[in-house]
XYZ file of N, CA and C in Angstrom:
276
model
N 7.407 25.103 10.086
C 6.081 23.872 9.780
C 6.876 22.011 9.660
N 6.413 20.937 10.332
C 6.977 19.287 10.504
C 6.278 19.120 9.955
N 7.326 18.834 8.517
C 6.411 17.523 7.036
C 6.083 16.896 8.106
N 4.468 16.216 7.342
C 3.851 15.260 7.720
C 4.732 14.057 6.931
N 4.590 13.297 8.001
C 5.528 12.415 7.399
C 4.253 10.945 6.669
N 5.763 10.308 5.512
C 4.678 9.406 4.502
C 5.273 7.634 4.845
N 4.053 6.868 4.733
C 4.870 6.040 5.340
C 4.109 4.594 4.089
N 4.818 3.517 3.769
C 5.469 3.558 2.671
C 5.095 1.218 2.789
N 4.764 0.924 1.927
C 4.348 -0.240 2.018
C 5.595 -1.592 1.024
N 6.165 -2.506 2.103
C 7.191 -3.108 0.816
C 6.053 -4.360 0.221
N 6.062 -4.559 -1.219
C 4.674 -5.054 -1.613
C 4.919 -5.079 -3.293
N 4.608 -6.039 -4.126
C 5.254 -6.898 -4.750
C 4.672 -5.396 -5.880
N 5.455 -5.449 -6.304
C 4.449 -3.964 -8.460
C 4.924 -4.846 -9.594
N 3.579 -4.582 -9.622
C 2.763 -4.871 -11.163
C 2.418 -4.396 -12.449
N 2.628 -4.267 -13.383
C 1.883 -3.835 -15.162
C 0.439 -3.657 -14.687
N 0.019 -2.110 -14.649
C -1.426 -1.738 -14.122
C -1.989 -2.098 -15.903
N -3.185 -2.027 -15.418
C -3.911 -1.558 -16.998
C -3.616 -0.349 -18.431
N -2.848 0.125 -18.028
C -2.584 1.959 -18.320
C -1.492 1.791 -17.156
N -0.908 3.316 -18.926
C 0.516 3.699 -18.521
C 0.464 4.284 -17.648
N -0.308 4.997 -16.536
C -0.713 5.911 -15.824
C -0.869 5.231 -14.223
N -0.919 3.947 -13.858
C -0.760 3.039 -13.018
C -0.484 1.700 -12.685
N -0.307 1.568 -11.627
C 0.209 0.119 -11.765
C -0.701 -1.187 -10.148
N -0.583 -2.419 -10.999
C -1.004 -3.193 -9.610
C 0.053 -3.537 -8.139
N -0.735 -4.215 -7.395
C -0.357 -4.542 -6.459
C -0.333 -5.623 -5.196
N 0.466 -6.302 -5.179
C -0.167 -7.088 -4.748
C 0.980 -7.631 -3.020
N 0.302 -7.906 -2.137
C 0.947 -8.177 -0.951
C 0.506 -9.424 -0.292
N 1.226 -9.278 1.163
C 0.427 -10.880 2.190
C -0.052 -10.043 3.287
N -1.231 -10.561 3.447
C -1.658 -10.022 5.187
C -1.324 -10.397 6.233
N -1.134 -10.196 7.364
C -0.528 -10.559 8.266
C -1.472 -12.327 8.222
N -1.804 -13.101 7.844
C -2.679 -14.525 8.157
C -2.099 -15.628 7.245
N -1.317 -14.691 5.572
C -0.720 -14.748 4.883
C -1.915 -15.275 3.177
N -2.778 -14.275 3.600
C -4.246 -14.230 2.187
C -2.865 -13.363 1.491
N -2.864 -13.448 0.456
C -2.995 -12.246 -0.536
C -3.982 -11.570 -0.771
N -3.743 -9.999 -0.968
C -4.470 -9.135 -1.246
C -4.145 -8.317 -2.054
N -4.628 -8.132 -3.180
C -3.605 -7.551 -4.520
C -5.059 -6.636 -4.665
N -4.366 -5.320 -5.976
C -5.264 -3.777 -6.250
C -4.892 -3.140 -6.956
N -4.926 -1.957 -7.420
C -4.552 -1.074 -9.097
C -4.508 0.519 -7.700
N -3.121 0.908 -8.366
C -3.502 2.296 -7.400
C -2.523 3.923 -8.845
N -2.960 4.430 -9.000
C -2.413 5.772 -9.908
C -0.787 5.357 -9.307
N -0.239 5.814 -11.016
C 1.618 5.541 -10.327
C 2.585 6.349 -9.383
N 1.370 7.040 -9.488
C 2.443 8.507 -8.554
C 1.813 8.196 -6.946
N 1.340 6.626 -6.713
C 1.269 6.277 -5.070
C 2.408 5.897 -4.947
N 3.678 5.548 -6.092
C 4.420 4.448 -5.597
C 5.598 4.650 -6.557
N 6.675 4.027 -5.330
C 8.575 4.335 -5.312
C 8.568 2.443 -5.966
N 8.660 3.176 -6.767
C 8.879 1.372 -7.802
C 10.352 0.868 -7.584
N 11.724 1.901 -8.202
C 12.426 1.429 -7.991
C 13.116 0.827 -6.577
N 11.796 1.007 -5.570
C 12.859 0.844 -4.131
C 10.857 -0.622 -4.013
N 10.498 -0.974 -4.434
C 8.698 -1.644 -4.534
C 8.016 -1.475 -3.533
N 7.534 0.123 -2.945
C 6.944 0.577 -2.388
C 5.390 1.082 -2.836
N 5.136 0.546 -2.155
C 3.023 1.334 -2.105
C 3.319 2.223 -0.967
N 2.997 3.851 -0.972
C 2.739 4.541 -0.073
C 1.452 4.306 0.497
N 0.535 4.034 1.916
C -0.257 3.927 2.594
C -0.322 4.915 3.789
N -1.594 4.586 4.751
C -2.111 4.301 5.617
C -1.938 4.341 6.704
N -1.118 4.595 7.494
C -1.006 3.601 8.429
C -2.026 4.001 9.616
N -2.456 2.991 10.332
C -3.498 3.650 11.229
C -2.942 3.117 12.545
N -1.918 2.093 12.849
C -1.600 1.902 14.100
C -1.011 0.745 13.959
N 0.388 0.767 15.129
C 1.355 -1.097 14.861
C 0.641 -1.398 16.637
N 0.447 -2.677 16.061
C -0.233 -3.996 17.610
C 0.928 -5.055 17.370
N 1.824 -4.112 18.058
C 2.741 -5.880 18.669
C 3.807 -6.156 17.122
N 3.659 -7.165 16.107
C 4.751 -7.101 15.204
C 3.499 -7.088 14.129
N 2.079 -6.231 14.577
C 1.083 -5.740 12.737
C 1.201 -5.002 12.889
N 0.189 -4.347 11.364
C 0.521 -2.947 11.941
C -0.823 -2.830 9.763
N -2.247 -1.934 11.008
C -3.173 -1.852 10.097
C -2.569 -1.000 9.238
N -3.199 -0.996 7.773
C -3.238 0.264 6.550
C -3.598 0.036 5.593
N -4.374 1.171 5.467
C -5.212 1.256 4.174
C -4.532 2.056 3.250
N -5.539 2.149 2.030
C -4.371 2.736 0.716
C -4.967 4.208 0.695
N -3.856 5.030 0.388
C -4.199 6.367 -0.170
C -5.636 6.890 -0.562
N -6.667 7.557 -0.004
C -7.241 8.318 -1.137
C -6.981 8.304 -1.851
N -7.823 8.502 -3.488
C -8.274 9.275 -4.897
C -9.938 9.277 -4.961
N -9.764 9.449 -5.595
C -11.159 10.475 -6.173
C -10.960 9.922 -7.735
N -10.314 9.041 -7.900
C -10.529 8.530 -9.216
C -11.630 7.034 -9.111
N -12.166 7.178 -9.955
C -13.075 5.319 -9.565
C -12.588 4.433 -9.498
N -12.588 2.933 -9.670
C -11.963 2.185 -9.057
C -10.383 1.358 -9.237
N -9.633 2.272 -8.081
C -8.661 2.362 -7.860
C -9.289 1.762 -6.222
N -7.726 1.079 -5.810
C -8.153 0.230 -4.563
C -7.660 -0.638 -4.341
N -8.089 -1.489 -3.508
C -6.975 -3.330 -2.900
C -8.952 -3.391 -3.039
N -8.761 -4.718 -4.171
C -9.920 -6.149 -4.150
C -10.701 -6.285 -2.654
N -9.674 -6.632 -2.139
C -10.029 -7.695 -0.724
C -11.166 -7.120 0.345
N -10.768 -5.523 0.141
C -11.459 -4.607 1.060
C -10.160 -3.750 1.220
N -10.840 -3.178 2.557
C -10.131 -1.623 2.593
C -9.134 -1.223 3.422
N -8.692 -2.084 5.145
C -7.867 -1.853 5.949
C -7.595 -3.977 5.994
N -6.306 -3.541 5.798
C -5.609 -5.377 6.482
C -4.277 -4.767 7.321
N -4.123 -6.273 8.146
C -2.999 -5.868 9.081
C -1.618 -6.876 8.255
N -0.601 -6.359 7.966
C 0.534 -6.410 7.543
C 1.936 -6.707 8.235
N 2.364 -7.603 8.215
C 3.817 -7.218 9.031
C 4.389 -6.359 8.615
N 4.511 -5.804 10.273
C 5.118 -4.047 11.037
C 6.080 -4.083 9.872
N 6.960 -4.751 9.665
C 8.626 -5.000 9.411
C 8.062 -4.532 7.923
N 7.421 -4.704 7.035
C 6.898 -4.022 5.524
C 6.784 -2.483 5.774
N 6.696 -2.217 6.600
C 6.690 -0.305 6.265
C 7.439 0.027 7.490
N 8.569 0.942 5.730
C 8.754 1.878 6.399
C 8.291 3.322 5.964
N 8.966 4.186 6.506
C 8.718 6.226 6.395
C 9.360 7.110 6.254
N 9.314 8.003 5.249
C 9.961 8.514 5.667
C 9.926 10.358 5.786
């Protein structure tokens, strides 16, 4: 069985309000800042990466969404999905 590919967004990782969460900040394709909070399990902190859901790549941009979590209070403050520069996306 093939392992499901994981996608990551290179971003700034900030301390969270609690020890088990982190803040995140990045710019969308239009240069607007996007921020939010996610559980620490979605981060690769040493690489400044947040695990995301990649919906599409179109030209030089990628449409991303945050990972779903059952905990209340996590997500991006400015909305659900964002176009970002595709060069900010990596996979494994």
